[in-house]
Amino acid sequence: MFWYNGKLINSQTLELDIYDPGLLYGATIFTTLRIYGHSLDHSLTSWQAHCDRLHTSIRSFAWEQPDWNRIRQGAEILLTHFPVLRITIFPDGREWIIGRYLPQNLLEIQKYGVSCTIAEPEIYRSLPSHKTGNYLSAWMAKTYAAKLNSQEAILVNTAGNWLETTTGNLWGWQNGSWWTPPLTEGILPGIGRQQLIHWLQTHQQTVREEPWTSELVNGFEAIAYTNSVVEVIPIHTVYQPTESLQYDPYHPRLQKLRELFLA
């Protein structure tokens, strides 16, 4: 079941023109949101923030505006079946909404954390400030990590600075402060990331947006990645070419970070 171009379709296949740029080049943008309280208007669902993300990319790319009322209509229908929605927009304004369930092991990885590998610098996301349909590099990095028995991969730049995981923004704790890579490094401005920055600053906690150099990551007591679906996932091990780094997945500050999603 999915919503496409104003219609609810009961099928596992979507018919596209063979010359559709979305099919040929990944020329789409998307956003993925978790439904809280069975409502698009729940504060943690952040419906407007997700729509704003799409609108910003549409305006930047000079694409046709979609029918926003139709997008909401499709989302309202699908949220009765799925807790997670992925809204995709094509250059001509067509909308495509699919639903999925939360990961079966979500509670486990939230509690115990995951391991990560470091991706090769040549594997980077194109147009990193936008969520485009061209996610090949992130998919390749995560697939390679899985072959090494890691659940995630961390993307890096040519200087070796850590940027983000294939699916979320990075957070680290040390010296009484939270640290996250700055947007100027070329990372996705995650909606969960912005929520956390606002929440932490509102509670008088320091957030430092600075590049994650090798020196910095060696000093973290705890690190995690976040996104709008899985919330906060601790990272207990990062495998690098020459050594592995260990972090505390049970650090009390990680629990404080999770409190944002308990509202």
Coordinates of C-alpha atoms in Angstrom, one line a residue:
M1 CA 0.0 0.0 0.0
F2 CA 1.3 3.5 -0.9
W3 CA 0.2 6.9 -2.1
Y4 CA 1.2 8.2 -5.5
N5 CA 0.2 11.3 -7.4
G6 CA -3.1 11.8 -5.5
K7 CA -4.1 8.1 -5.3
L8 CA -3.9 5.3 -2.7
I9 CA -2.5 2.2 -4.5
N10 CA -2.6 -1.3 -3.1
S11 CA 0.5 -2.8 -4.8
Q12 CA 4.2 -3.6 -4.2
T13 CA 5.2 -2.0 -7.5
L14 CA 5.2 1.6 -8.9
E15 CA 4.9 2.2 -12.6
L16 CA 7.3 4.9 -13.9
D17 CA 8.1 6.1 -17.4
I18 CA 11.5 4.6 -18.4
Y19 CA 12.8 8.1 -19.0
D20 CA 11.6 9.5 -15.7
P21 CA 14.6 11.4 -14.2
G22 CA 13.7 10.1 -10.8
L23 CA 14.4 6.6 -12.1
L24 CA 17.4 7.5 -14.3
Y25 CA 19.2 9.9 -12.1
G26 CA 17.7 9.6 -8.6
A27 CA 16.2 13.1 -9.3
T28 CA 13.9 13.1 -6.2
I29 CA 14.0 14.6 -2.8
F30 CA 12.5 13.0 0.3
T31 CA 12.0 13.2 4.0
T32 CA 11.3 10.4 6.5
L33 CA 9.3 11.0 9.6
R34 CA 8.1 9.0 12.6
I35 CA 4.5 9.5 13.6
Y36 CA 4.1 10.2 17.3
G37 CA 0.7 10.0 19.0
H38 CA -0.9 8.8 15.7
S39 CA -0.9 12.4 14.6
L40 CA 0.9 14.6 12.1
D41 CA 0.4 17.5 14.5
H42 CA 2.2 15.9 17.5
S43 CA 5.2 18.1 18.4
L44 CA 7.6 15.2 18.0
T45 CA 6.3 14.3 14.6
S46 CA 7.6 17.7 13.4
W47 CA 5.3 17.7 10.3
Q48 CA 5.9 21.3 9.5
A49 CA 9.7 20.9 9.8
H50 CA 9.6 18.0 7.3
C51 CA 7.5 20.0 4.9
D52 CA 9.8 22.9 5.2
R53 CA 12.8 20.6 4.4
L54 CA 11.0 19.5 1.2
H55 CA 10.0 23.1 0.3
T56 CA 13.6 24.4 0.8
S57 CA 15.0 21.8 -1.7
I58 CA 12.2 22.4 -4.2
R59 CA 12.9 26.1 -4.1
S60 CA 16.7 25.6 -4.4
F61 CA 16.3 23.2 -7.3
A62 CA 13.6 25.4 -9.0
W63 CA 11.3 22.4 -9.2
E64 CA 7.5 22.5 -9.5
Q65 CA 5.6 22.9 -6.3
P66 CA 3.6 19.8 -5.3
D67 CA 0.0 19.8 -4.0
W68 CA 0.7 20.2 -0.3
N69 CA -2.9 19.4 0.7
R70 CA -2.7 16.2 -1.3
I71 CA 0.6 15.3 0.4
R72 CA -1.1 15.7 3.8
Q73 CA -4.1 13.7 2.7
G74 CA -1.9 10.8 1.7
A75 CA 0.1 11.0 4.9
E76 CA -3.1 11.0 7.0
I77 CA -4.3 7.8 5.3
L78 CA -1.0 5.9 5.6
L79 CA -0.3 6.8 9.2
T80 CA -3.2 4.6 10.2
H81 CA -1.2 1.7 8.9
F82 CA 2.4 2.6 9.5
P83 CA 4.4 4.5 12.2
V84 CA 7.1 5.7 9.7
L85 CA 6.4 7.6 6.5
R86 CA 8.8 8.4 3.6
I87 CA 7.6 11.3 1.5
T88 CA 9.2 11.7 -1.9
I89 CA 8.8 14.5 -4.4
F90 CA 9.6 14.4 -8.1
P91 CA 10.8 17.4 -10.1
D92 CA 7.4 17.9 -11.7
G93 CA 5.6 18.0 -8.3
R94 CA 4.4 14.4 -8.1
E95 CA 4.3 13.0 -4.6
W96 CA 5.0 9.4 -3.5
I97 CA 4.5 8.3 0.1
I98 CA 5.4 4.9 1.4
G99 CA 5.1 3.6 5.0
R100 CA 7.2 1.2 7.0
Y101 CA 7.5 -0.2 10.5
L102 CA 10.0 0.6 13.1
P103 CA 13.1 -1.6 13.2
Q104 CA 12.4 -4.8 15.1
N105 CA 15.6 -4.4 17.1
L106 CA 15.1 -0.7 17.9
L107 CA 14.8 -1.1 21.6
E108 CA 17.9 -3.4 21.7
I109 CA 20.2 -1.0 19.8
Q110 CA 18.9 2.0 21.7
K111 CA 19.9 0.2 24.9
Y112 CA 23.2 -1.5 23.9
G113 CA 24.4 0.6 21.0
V114 CA 25.9 -0.4 17.7
S115 CA 29.3 -0.7 16.1
C116 CA 30.4 1.4 13.1
T117 CA 33.1 1.3 10.4
I118 CA 34.8 4.3 8.8
A119 CA 33.9 4.7 5.1
E120 CA 36.4 5.6 2.5
P121 CA 36.7 9.3 1.8
E122 CA 35.6 8.9 -1.8
I123 CA 32.2 7.6 -0.5
Y124 CA 30.3 10.8 0.2
R125 CA 26.8 12.0 -0.3
S126 CA 26.1 14.3 -3.2
L127 CA 24.4 17.6 -2.4
P128 CA 24.7 16.8 1.3
S129 CA 22.5 19.7 2.6
H130 CA 19.5 18.1 0.8
K131 CA 17.9 14.6 1.1
T132 CA 18.0 13.6 -2.6
G133 CA 17.1 10.2 -4.1
N134 CA 20.7 9.6 -5.0
Y135 CA 21.7 7.8 -1.8
L136 CA 24.0 5.3 -3.5
S137 CA 27.1 6.3 -1.6
A138 CA 25.4 6.0 1.8
W139 CA 23.8 2.6 0.8
M140 CA 27.2 1.3 -0.4
A141 CA 28.9 2.4 2.9
K142 CA 26.3 0.7 5.0
T143 CA 26.3 -2.4 2.9
Y144 CA 30.1 -2.7 3.3
A145 CA 29.8 -2.1 7.0
A146 CA 27.3 -5.0 7.3
K147 CA 29.8 -7.3 5.7
L148 CA 32.2 -6.4 8.5
N149 CA 29.5 -7.1 11.1
S150 CA 28.9 -3.4 11.8
Q151 CA 25.5 -1.9 11.9
E152 CA 26.5 1.5 10.6
A153 CA 29.2 3.4 8.7
I154 CA 30.6 6.9 9.4
L155 CA 31.3 9.1 6.4
V156 CA 34.4 11.2 6.5
N157 CA 35.9 14.0 4.4
T158 CA 39.3 14.1 2.7
A159 CA 40.9 15.4 5.9
G160 CA 39.6 12.4 7.8
N161 CA 37.1 14.4 9.8
W162 CA 34.0 12.4 10.8
L163 CA 30.8 13.9 9.2
E164 CA 27.8 11.8 9.9
T165 CA 26.6 8.2 9.7
T166 CA 24.8 6.9 6.6
T167 CA 21.5 7.5 8.3
G168 CA 22.0 10.1 11.0
N169 CA 23.8 13.0 12.6
L170 CA 26.6 12.4 15.1
W171 CA 26.8 13.5 18.8
G172 CA 29.6 13.3 21.3
W173 CA 30.1 14.1 24.9
Q174 CA 33.2 15.3 26.6
N175 CA 34.4 18.1 29.0
G176 CA 30.8 18.9 30.1
S177 CA 29.6 19.7 26.6
W178 CA 27.8 18.1 23.6
W179 CA 29.6 18.2 20.3
T180 CA 28.2 17.8 16.8
P181 CA 29.9 18.4 13.4
P182 CA 28.9 21.8 11.9
L183 CA 26.8 22.1 8.8
T184 CA 29.7 23.8 7.1
E185 CA 31.5 20.4 7.0
G186 CA 29.0 19.2 4.4
I187 CA 26.4 17.3 6.4
L188 CA 22.6 16.9 6.3
P189 CA 20.8 19.5 8.5
G190 CA 18.9 16.8 10.3
I191 CA 15.5 17.6 11.8
G192 CA 16.3 15.5 14.9
R193 CA 19.6 17.3 15.1
Q194 CA 18.0 20.7 15.1
Q195 CA 15.4 19.6 17.7
L196 CA 18.2 18.4 20.0
I197 CA 20.3 21.6 19.6
H198 CA 17.2 23.7 20.5
W199 CA 16.3 21.4 23.4
L200 CA 19.8 21.3 24.9
Q201 CA 20.3 25.0 24.6
T202 CA 16.9 25.6 26.2
H203 CA 18.1 23.6 29.1
Q204 CA 21.3 25.6 29.4
Q205 CA 23.5 22.8 28.0
T206 CA 26.5 23.7 25.8
V207 CA 26.4 22.5 22.2
R208 CA 29.7 22.9 20.3
E209 CA 29.5 22.6 16.5
E210 CA 33.1 21.9 15.5
P211 CA 34.8 19.6 13.1
W212 CA 35.3 16.1 14.4
T213 CA 39.1 15.7 14.0
S214 CA 41.0 12.6 15.0
E215 CA 42.1 14.3 18.2
L216 CA 38.5 15.3 19.1
V217 CA 37.0 11.8 18.5
N218 CA 39.7 10.2 20.6
G219 CA 38.6 12.3 23.6
F220 CA 34.8 11.5 23.6
E221 CA 33.4 9.6 26.5
A222 CA 30.3 8.7 24.6
I223 CA 29.0 9.1 21.1
A224 CA 25.7 8.5 19.3
Y225 CA 23.8 9.1 16.1
T226 CA 20.3 10.5 15.8
N227 CA 17.6 10.7 13.2
S228 CA 13.8 11.3 13.3
V229 CA 13.0 7.6 13.3
V230 CA 15.4 5.8 15.6
E231 CA 15.9 8.8 17.9
V232 CA 19.2 8.3 19.8
I233 CA 21.4 5.3 19.0
P234 CA 24.6 4.9 21.1
I235 CA 27.8 3.9 19.3
H236 CA 30.0 1.6 21.4
T237 CA 32.8 0.8 18.8
V238 CA 34.2 2.5 15.8
Y239 CA 36.5 0.4 13.6
Q240 CA 39.2 2.4 11.9
P241 CA 41.9 1.1 9.5
T242 CA 44.6 1.2 12.2
E243 CA 42.7 0.9 15.5
S244 CA 39.2 0.7 17.0
L245 CA 37.8 3.2 19.4
Q246 CA 35.5 2.3 22.3
Y247 CA 32.8 4.4 23.9
D248 CA 30.4 4.0 26.8
P249 CA 26.9 3.2 25.4
Y250 CA 25.5 3.4 28.9
H251 CA 26.8 6.9 29.6
P252 CA 24.2 8.8 31.8
R253 CA 24.4 11.8 29.4
L254 CA 23.0 9.6 26.6
Q255 CA 19.9 9.0 28.7
K256 CA 19.5 12.7 29.1
L257 CA 19.7 13.1 25.3
R258 CA 16.9 10.5 25.0
E259 CA 14.6 12.6 27.2
L260 CA 13.7 14.9 24.4
F261 CA 11.7 12.0 22.8
L262 CA 9.8 11.2 26.0
A263 CA 7.8 14.4 25.9

